[in-house]
Short mmCIF file of C-alpha atoms in Angstrom, two decimals:
data_model
loop_
_atom_site.label_atom_id
_atom_site.label_comp_id
_atom_site.label_asym_id
_atom_site.label_seq_id
_atom_site.Cartn_x
_atom_site.Cartn_y
_atom_site.Cartn_z
CA MET A 1 112.72 119.13 73.46
CA GLU A 2 115.79 116.92 73.71
CA PHE A 3 116.33 115.07 76.98
CA LYS A 4 119.14 116.69 78.94
CA LYS A 5 121.05 113.97 80.77
CA ILE A 6 122.36 114.63 84.23
CA LYS A 7 125.21 112.22 84.87
CA LEU A 8 126.16 111.41 88.42
CA LYS A 9 127.19 108.57 90.71
CA PHE A 10 124.45 106.49 92.29
CA ALA A 11 125.68 107.62 95.71
CA ASP A 12 124.87 111.21 94.71
CA PHE A 13 121.37 110.22 93.60
CA ILE A 14 120.04 108.54 96.79
CA GLU A 15 121.29 106.95 100.00
CA LEU A 16 120.20 103.41 100.79
CA LYS A 17 120.08 101.99 104.31
CA ARG A 18 119.52 98.49 105.65
CA GLY A 19 116.16 97.72 107.27
CA TYR A 20 115.53 96.65 110.84
CA ASP A 21 114.92 93.37 112.69
CA LEU A 22 111.37 92.72 113.87
CA PRO A 23 110.82 89.11 115.02
CA SER A 24 107.27 87.79 114.73
CA ASN A 25 106.87 87.53 118.51
CA GLU A 26 107.63 91.24 118.88
CA ARG A 27 105.03 92.43 116.39
CA ASN A 28 101.93 94.15 117.74
CA LYS A 29 98.55 94.81 116.19
CA GLY A 30 98.52 98.06 114.30
CA CYS A 31 98.15 99.70 110.91
CA ILE A 32 101.84 100.30 110.11
CA PRO A 33 102.87 98.15 107.11
CA ILE A 34 105.84 95.82 107.57
CA ILE A 35 107.81 95.61 104.31
CA SER A 36 109.94 92.60 103.41
CA SER A 37 111.93 91.99 100.23
CA SER A 38 108.74 90.66 98.59
CA GLY A 39 106.47 93.48 99.74
CA LYS A 40 103.99 93.95 102.56
CA SER A 41 104.24 91.07 105.06
CA GLY A 42 102.05 92.21 107.94
CA ASN A 43 101.38 95.17 110.21
CA HIS A 44 102.85 96.64 113.39
CA ASN A 45 101.92 99.47 115.76
CA ILE A 46 105.19 101.40 115.41
CA ALA A 47 106.80 102.90 112.31
CA LYS A 48 110.56 102.93 111.85
CA VAL A 49 110.64 105.17 108.77
CA LYS A 50 108.44 108.10 107.74
CA GLY A 51 106.76 107.91 104.35
CA PRO A 52 106.81 108.29 101.50
CA GLY A 53 109.42 105.59 101.11
CA VAL A 54 111.01 103.33 98.54
CA ILE A 55 112.14 99.84 99.52
CA THR A 56 113.87 96.99 97.69
CA GLY A 57 115.17 93.55 98.59
CA ARG A 58 118.59 93.22 100.23
CA SER A 59 118.62 89.46 100.86
CA GLY A 60 116.67 86.59 99.33
CA LEU A 61 114.32 88.09 96.76
CA ILE A 62 116.25 90.73 94.80
CA GLY A 63 114.85 93.09 92.18
CA ALA A 64 111.36 93.94 93.42
CA VAL A 65 110.89 97.61 94.36
CA HIS A 66 108.08 98.83 96.62
CA TYR A 67 106.61 102.28 97.20
CA GLU A 68 104.97 103.23 100.50
CA SER A 69 103.17 106.55 100.76
CA ALA A 70 102.70 106.32 104.55
CA ASP A 71 105.05 105.53 107.45
CA PHE A 72 106.36 101.95 107.50
CA TRP A 73 108.78 99.40 109.02
CA PRO A 74 111.34 97.97 106.56
CA LEU A 75 112.65 94.56 107.62
CA ASN A 76 116.34 93.71 107.70
CA THR A 77 115.99 91.78 104.43
CA THR A 78 115.46 95.11 102.69
CA LEU A 79 117.20 98.32 101.75
CA TYR A 80 115.20 101.55 101.98
CA VAL A 81 115.95 105.05 100.75
CA LYS A 82 117.17 107.04 103.75
CA ASP A 83 117.89 110.21 101.76
CA PHE A 84 116.28 111.11 98.42
CA LYS A 85 118.71 114.02 98.03
CA GLY A 86 116.06 116.31 96.56
CA ASN A 87 114.72 113.78 94.07
CA SER A 88 111.06 112.85 93.80
CA PRO A 89 110.36 109.64 95.79
CA GLU A 90 108.05 108.42 93.03
CA TYR A 91 110.70 109.09 90.40
CA VAL A 92 113.24 107.16 92.50
CA TYR A 93 110.77 104.27 92.74
CA TYR A 94 110.39 103.99 88.96
CA PHE A 95 114.08 104.58 88.38
CA LEU A 96 115.03 101.66 90.66
CA LYS A 97 112.40 99.44 89.04
CA ASN A 98 113.98 100.17 85.68
CA MET A 99 117.51 99.41 86.95
CA ASN A 100 116.74 95.69 87.31
CA LEU A 101 118.61 95.49 90.60
CA LYS A 102 118.74 91.70 90.41
CA ASN A 103 121.64 92.12 87.98
CA PHE A 104 123.70 93.63 90.82
CA SER A 105 123.13 90.82 93.32
CA THR A 106 125.88 88.57 94.63
CA GLY A 107 125.84 85.24 96.44
CA SER A 108 124.88 81.85 94.99
CA SER A 109 122.78 80.17 97.68
CA VAL A 110 121.22 83.37 99.10
CA PRO A 111 121.23 86.32 96.64
CA THR A 112 122.33 89.58 98.29
CA LEU A 113 122.28 93.19 97.14
CA ASN A 114 125.18 95.21 98.56
CA ARG A 115 124.42 98.95 98.47
CA ASN A 116 128.14 99.72 98.37
CA HIS A 117 128.36 97.99 94.99
CA LEU A 118 125.75 100.42 93.63
CA ASN A 119 127.28 103.64 94.92
CA ASN A 120 130.00 103.96 92.26
CA ILE A 121 127.75 103.20 89.31
CA GLU A 122 127.33 106.14 86.94
CA ILE A 123 123.70 106.87 86.09
CA SER A 124 121.73 109.44 84.09
CA ILE A 125 118.59 111.08 85.50
CA HIS A 126 116.11 113.86 84.73
CA ASP A 127 116.46 117.13 86.60
CA THR A 128 114.13 117.57 89.56
CA PHE A 129 111.80 119.92 87.65
CA LYS A 130 111.27 117.33 84.90
CA GLN A 131 111.03 114.23 87.12
CA LEU A 132 107.36 114.56 88.13
CA LYS A 133 106.26 115.37 84.58
CA GLN A 134 108.17 112.42 83.14
CA ILE A 135 106.61 109.84 85.49
CA LYS A 136 103.08 111.32 85.53
CA LEU A 137 101.79 108.75 83.05
CA LEU A 138 103.32 105.87 85.04
CA VAL A 139 101.78 107.20 88.26
CA ASP A 140 98.37 107.52 86.61
CA ILE A 141 98.57 103.95 85.29
CA ASP A 142 99.46 102.60 88.72
CA LYS A 143 96.62 104.59 90.31
CA LYS A 144 94.22 103.06 87.80
CA ILE A 145 95.56 99.60 88.67
CA ASP A 146 95.12 100.29 92.39
CA ASN A 147 91.56 101.54 91.81
CA ASN A 148 90.77 98.34 89.92
CA LYS A 149 92.23 96.27 92.76
CA GLN A 150 89.91 98.03 95.20
CA ILE A 151 86.94 97.33 92.94
CA ILE A 152 87.98 93.66 92.78
CA GLU A 153 88.18 93.52 96.60
CA ASN A 154 84.68 95.02 96.88
CA LEU A 155 83.30 92.54 94.34
CA GLU A 156 85.00 89.68 96.19
CA GLU A 157 83.33 90.78 99.41
CA LEU A 158 79.97 90.98 97.63
CA SER A 159 80.46 87.45 96.27
CA GLN A 160 81.33 86.14 99.74
CA THR A 161 78.24 87.80 101.22
CA LEU A 162 75.99 86.18 98.62
CA PHE A 163 77.56 82.76 99.23
CA LYS A 164 77.19 83.06 103.00
CA ARG A 165 73.55 84.03 102.66
CA TRP A 166 72.75 80.99 100.50
CA PHE A 167 75.12 78.25 101.70
CA VAL A 168 75.85 79.15 105.34
CA ASP A 169 72.80 81.03 106.60
CA PHE A 170 70.52 79.07 104.22
CA GLU A 171 68.59 82.18 103.29
CA PHE A 172 68.37 81.24 99.60
CA PRO A 173 65.00 82.06 97.99
CA ASP A 174 62.32 79.44 98.62
CA GLU A 175 59.55 78.56 96.15
CA ASN A 176 57.85 81.86 96.99
CA GLY A 177 61.03 83.91 96.65
CA ASN A 178 61.35 84.41 100.41
CA PRO A 179 64.48 83.73 102.52
CA TYR A 180 64.28 79.98 103.26
CA LYS A 181 65.37 79.62 106.89
CA SER A 182 63.88 82.82 108.33
CA SER A 183 60.62 82.07 106.54
CA GLY A 184 60.22 78.80 108.46
CA GLY A 185 61.93 76.43 106.05
CA ASP A 186 62.39 72.92 107.50
CA MET A 187 65.89 72.19 108.87
CA VAL A 188 67.24 68.72 109.71
CA GLU A 189 70.29 67.45 111.59
CA SER A 190 73.29 66.25 109.57
CA GLU A 191 76.86 65.21 110.27
CA LEU A 192 77.93 68.79 109.51
CA SER A 193 75.17 70.83 111.20
CA LYS A 194 71.53 71.58 110.63
CA ILE A 195 70.82 71.85 106.91
CA PRO A 196 67.67 72.45 104.85
CA LYS A 197 65.45 69.38 104.55
CA SER A 198 65.91 69.26 100.78
CA TRP A 199 69.72 69.37 101.04
CA LYS A 200 72.30 66.61 101.53
CA VAL A 201 75.82 66.08 102.82
CA ASP A 202 78.01 65.18 99.85
CA THR A 203 81.70 65.02 98.98
CA LEU A 204 83.45 67.78 97.06
CA GLY A 205 84.78 65.22 94.58
CA ASN A 206 81.31 64.83 93.07
CA TYR A 207 81.43 68.43 91.87
CA ILE A 208 85.02 68.93 90.77
CA LYS A 209 87.84 67.63 88.61
CA ILE A 210 91.29 67.98 90.17
CA LYS A 211 94.77 67.60 88.69
CA SER A 212 98.30 68.39 89.81
CA GLY A 213 100.23 71.23 88.22
CA LYS A 214 103.51 70.73 86.37
CA ARG A 215 107.02 72.12 86.55
CA PRO A 216 107.60 74.53 83.63
CA LYS A 217 110.44 73.79 81.23
CA CYS A 218 111.70 77.34 81.65
CA LYS A 219 110.84 80.19 84.00
CA VAL A 220 111.98 83.79 84.46
CA ASP A 221 111.28 85.98 87.48
CA ASN A 222 110.08 89.00 85.52
CA LYS A 223 107.81 89.16 82.51
CA ASP A 224 109.50 89.90 79.17
CA PHE A 225 108.39 89.89 75.54
CA GLU A 226 108.88 86.12 75.23
CA ASN A 227 107.80 84.95 78.67
CA VAL A 228 104.33 86.39 79.34
CA VAL A 229 102.42 83.41 80.79
CA PRO A 230 102.25 83.49 84.60
CA VAL A 231 103.62 80.48 86.47
CA ILE A 232 101.29 80.01 89.44
CA GLY A 233 102.64 78.87 92.79
CA ALA A 234 100.78 77.82 95.92
CA SER A 235 100.02 81.40 96.93
CA LYS A 236 100.92 83.74 94.06
CA ILE A 237 102.51 84.22 90.65
CA MET A 238 106.08 82.95 91.00
CA GLY A 239 107.43 83.80 87.55
CA TYR A 240 106.67 83.69 83.84
CA THR A 241 107.13 81.21 81.01
CA ASN A 242 106.57 81.03 77.24
CA ASP A 243 103.93 78.28 77.19
CA TYR A 244 100.63 77.53 78.89
CA ILE A 245 98.66 74.53 80.15
CA TYR A 246 95.27 76.16 80.69
CA ASN A 247 93.34 78.86 78.88
CA GLU A 248 90.01 78.52 80.69
CA LYS A 249 88.40 79.14 84.06
CA ILE A 250 90.38 77.31 86.73
CA ILE A 251 90.85 77.41 90.48
CA ILE A 252 94.33 76.83 91.94
CA ILE A 253 95.14 75.76 95.49
CA GLY A 254 98.45 74.86 97.10
CA ARG A 255 99.56 71.21 97.10
CA VAL A 256 102.92 71.69 98.82
CA GLY A 257 103.94 74.54 101.10
CA THR A 258 101.35 77.28 101.49
CA HIS A 259 97.76 76.13 102.01
CA GLY A 260 94.53 78.09 102.11
CA VAL A 261 95.22 80.60 99.32
CA ILE A 262 92.54 80.15 96.64
CA GLN A 263 93.36 81.65 93.25
CA ARG A 264 91.08 82.05 90.22
CA PHE A 265 92.27 82.46 86.63
CA SER A 266 90.46 82.67 83.30
CA THR A 267 93.36 83.35 80.91
CA ARG A 268 96.52 81.51 79.89
CA THR A 269 98.35 80.09 82.90
CA TRP A 270 100.93 77.48 83.87
CA PRO A 271 100.15 76.05 87.34
CA SER A 272 103.38 74.83 88.95
CA ASP A 273 103.98 71.37 90.37
CA ASN A 274 103.26 72.54 93.94
CA THR A 275 99.61 73.25 93.10
CA PHE A 276 96.32 71.51 92.41
CA VAL A 277 94.16 72.69 89.51
CA ILE A 278 90.40 72.44 89.99
CA THR A 279 87.67 72.82 87.40
CA SER A 280 83.91 72.57 87.91
CA ASP A 281 80.56 73.29 86.30
CA PHE A 282 79.81 75.18 89.51
CA GLU A 283 82.98 77.25 89.65
CA SER A 284 81.68 80.15 91.74
CA ILE A 285 80.26 77.80 94.41
CA ILE A 286 83.37 75.62 94.53
CA TYR A 287 85.58 78.71 94.77
CA GLN A 288 83.81 79.79 97.97
CA LEU A 289 83.63 76.24 99.39
CA LEU A 290 87.39 75.84 98.92
CA LYS A 291 87.91 79.04 100.91
CA SER A 292 85.99 77.55 103.84
CA ILE A 293 88.03 74.32 104.18
CA ASP A 294 90.20 73.74 107.25
CA TYR A 295 93.42 72.88 105.40
CA ILE A 296 95.42 72.41 108.60
CA SER A 297 93.31 69.35 109.42
CA LEU A 298 94.04 67.91 105.95
CA ASN A 299 97.81 68.39 106.15
CA ARG A 300 99.79 65.18 105.60
CA GLY A 301 103.27 66.69 105.68
CA SER A 302 105.57 66.61 108.69
CA THR A 303 108.31 69.11 107.84
CA GLN A 304 106.48 70.72 104.91
CA PRO A 305 102.69 71.12 104.51
CA LEU A 306 101.28 68.63 102.00
CA LEU A 307 97.78 67.93 100.66
CA SER A 308 96.48 64.98 98.66
CA GLN A 309 93.86 64.98 95.91
CA LYS A 310 91.96 62.31 97.82
CA ASP A 311 91.57 64.50 100.91
CA ILE A 312 90.23 67.39 98.84
CA LYS A 313 87.77 65.13 97.02
CA ASN A 314 86.56 63.54 100.27
CA THR A 315 85.84 66.86 101.98
CA LYS A 316 82.22 66.92 103.15
CA VAL A 317 79.98 69.78 101.98
CA ALA A 318 76.28 70.63 102.27
CA MET A 319 74.64 70.87 98.85
CA PRO A 320 71.07 71.10 97.56
CA THR A 321 69.70 67.91 96.05
CA ASN A 322 68.06 69.94 93.30
CA GLU A 323 70.74 71.26 90.94
CA THR A 324 68.34 73.96 89.81
CA LEU A 325 69.26 75.89 92.95
CA LEU A 326 72.96 75.50 92.14
CA TYR A 327 72.47 76.93 88.66
CA LYS A 328 70.34 79.73 90.06
CA TYR A 329 73.16 80.71 92.42
CA GLN A 330 75.63 80.49 89.54
CA ASN A 331 73.54 82.94 87.53
CA GLU A 332 73.34 85.30 90.52
CA ASN A 333 77.08 85.21 91.17
CA ASP A 334 78.58 84.81 87.71
CA HIS A 335 78.12 88.46 86.77
CA ILE A 336 80.15 89.42 89.88
CA LEU A 337 83.00 87.07 88.93
CA LYS A 338 82.82 88.30 85.34
CA MET A 339 83.36 91.89 86.48
CA MET A 340 86.29 90.73 88.63
CA ASP A 341 87.82 88.93 85.65
CA GLN A 342 87.37 92.00 83.45
CA LYS A 343 89.18 94.20 85.98
CA ASN A 344 91.98 91.64 86.34
CA ILE A 345 92.47 91.48 82.57
CA GLU A 346 92.41 95.29 82.38
CA ASN A 347 95.10 95.42 85.08
CA GLN A 348 97.26 92.96 83.17
CA LYS A 349 97.07 95.17 80.08
CA LEU A 350 97.76 98.32 82.10
CA ALA A 351 100.77 96.68 83.76
CA GLN A 352 102.08 95.62 80.35
CA LEU A 353 101.66 99.19 79.07
CA ARG A 354 103.43 100.59 82.15
CA ASP A 355 106.31 98.14 81.84
CA THR A 356 106.69 98.98 78.15
CA LEU A 357 106.73 102.73 78.82
CA LEU A 358 109.00 102.57 81.88
CA PRO A 359 112.41 102.13 80.16
CA LYS A 360 111.48 104.59 77.41
CA LEU A 361 110.45 107.28 79.89
CA MET A 362 113.45 106.73 82.14
CA SER A 363 115.93 106.88 79.26
CA GLY A 364 114.28 109.94 77.70
CA GLU A 365 113.40 108.08 74.49
CA ILE A 366 109.87 109.25 75.21
CA GLU A 367 109.60 112.71 76.67
CA ILE A 368 106.35 114.12 78.04
CA PRO A 369 105.80 117.71 76.86
CA ASP A 370 105.09 120.21 79.61
CA ASP A 371 101.65 121.05 78.19
CA ILE A 372 100.36 117.43 78.09
CA GLU A 373 97.93 116.21 80.77
CA VAL A 374 96.76 112.60 80.93
CA MET A 375 93.31 112.07 82.44
CA GLU A 376 92.61 108.84 84.34
CA ASP A 377 89.53 107.98 82.26
CA GLU A 378 91.76 107.94 79.19
CA LEU A 379 93.58 104.90 80.62
CA SER A 380 90.63 102.51 80.26
CA ILE A 381 91.65 99.52 78.17
#
């Protein structure tokens, strides 16, 4: 069946509206997501807009599009869809993602998206009957990605529980396989706290290698066929480039700006110059130890947070004198991290598939027949 184009002005497709101010000191504890131009940025106890909703950046970060199934509060740096005009909210979400709204931004110092500039653009869409069928595959892929993210969160929690049991509560298995501390294991005073008699207070630098990241020669905001390697910032992926520095297990922490976000990678990456890159023979232990550091106390910056390699290396940690226990923990925990890595890699492949299909489905180059159903278990990669 040939795709029947419906041509209309953007203003006849949806109505966009500016979000609302909500200063930090006026935010209350709650479960209502606060949406900024970059996505969820906290919670509040009052919703301003009923879900489902579609939100995109109005000022600052332009181009990202967010879908919220429940009620939400869009900040004033965003535009949200006030009126879907009979169109499927999910279809609108994918349609806006495919538009690459960054191309319509104005302003040099602070990019801005003016909704009035969009209203006169002529677009082509599917009819409302076909919309849900056409995006079904994209929706199923995103659901699979979300399910994997939930699995990763559960595995992360399991890994943290295991670490706490061994390295905080000191309930690692003793020579008889019983929990050490609760089975009467000897504890001694140390400069940190009471630790097992056979443990020591050491510095983190004796277990890690640390280097600074580098500024990439080129970087784009969105992944394309040439630029597929993530550029890692202090707290998240900040773009993509066409080369890589690392293709191994690494841990990345912020050097400048954001501190306290600990990121793990096991595939090709380019850590930016505002990060530190850490490698270790005891990666799973170091990963958890880095999450327990008080980075505020290590801050050397006045106007902008700043860490030094020396301060990270000199951080005091409690470690067993017998490395056999370290390797035993590694063996216990590595299978958890391996499953997390597998799910992350699967999500990368699913996202690449989704992004490849998106323009083809939106344009009608690929059309989903009415009698085709895609099952979620068929999306395993």
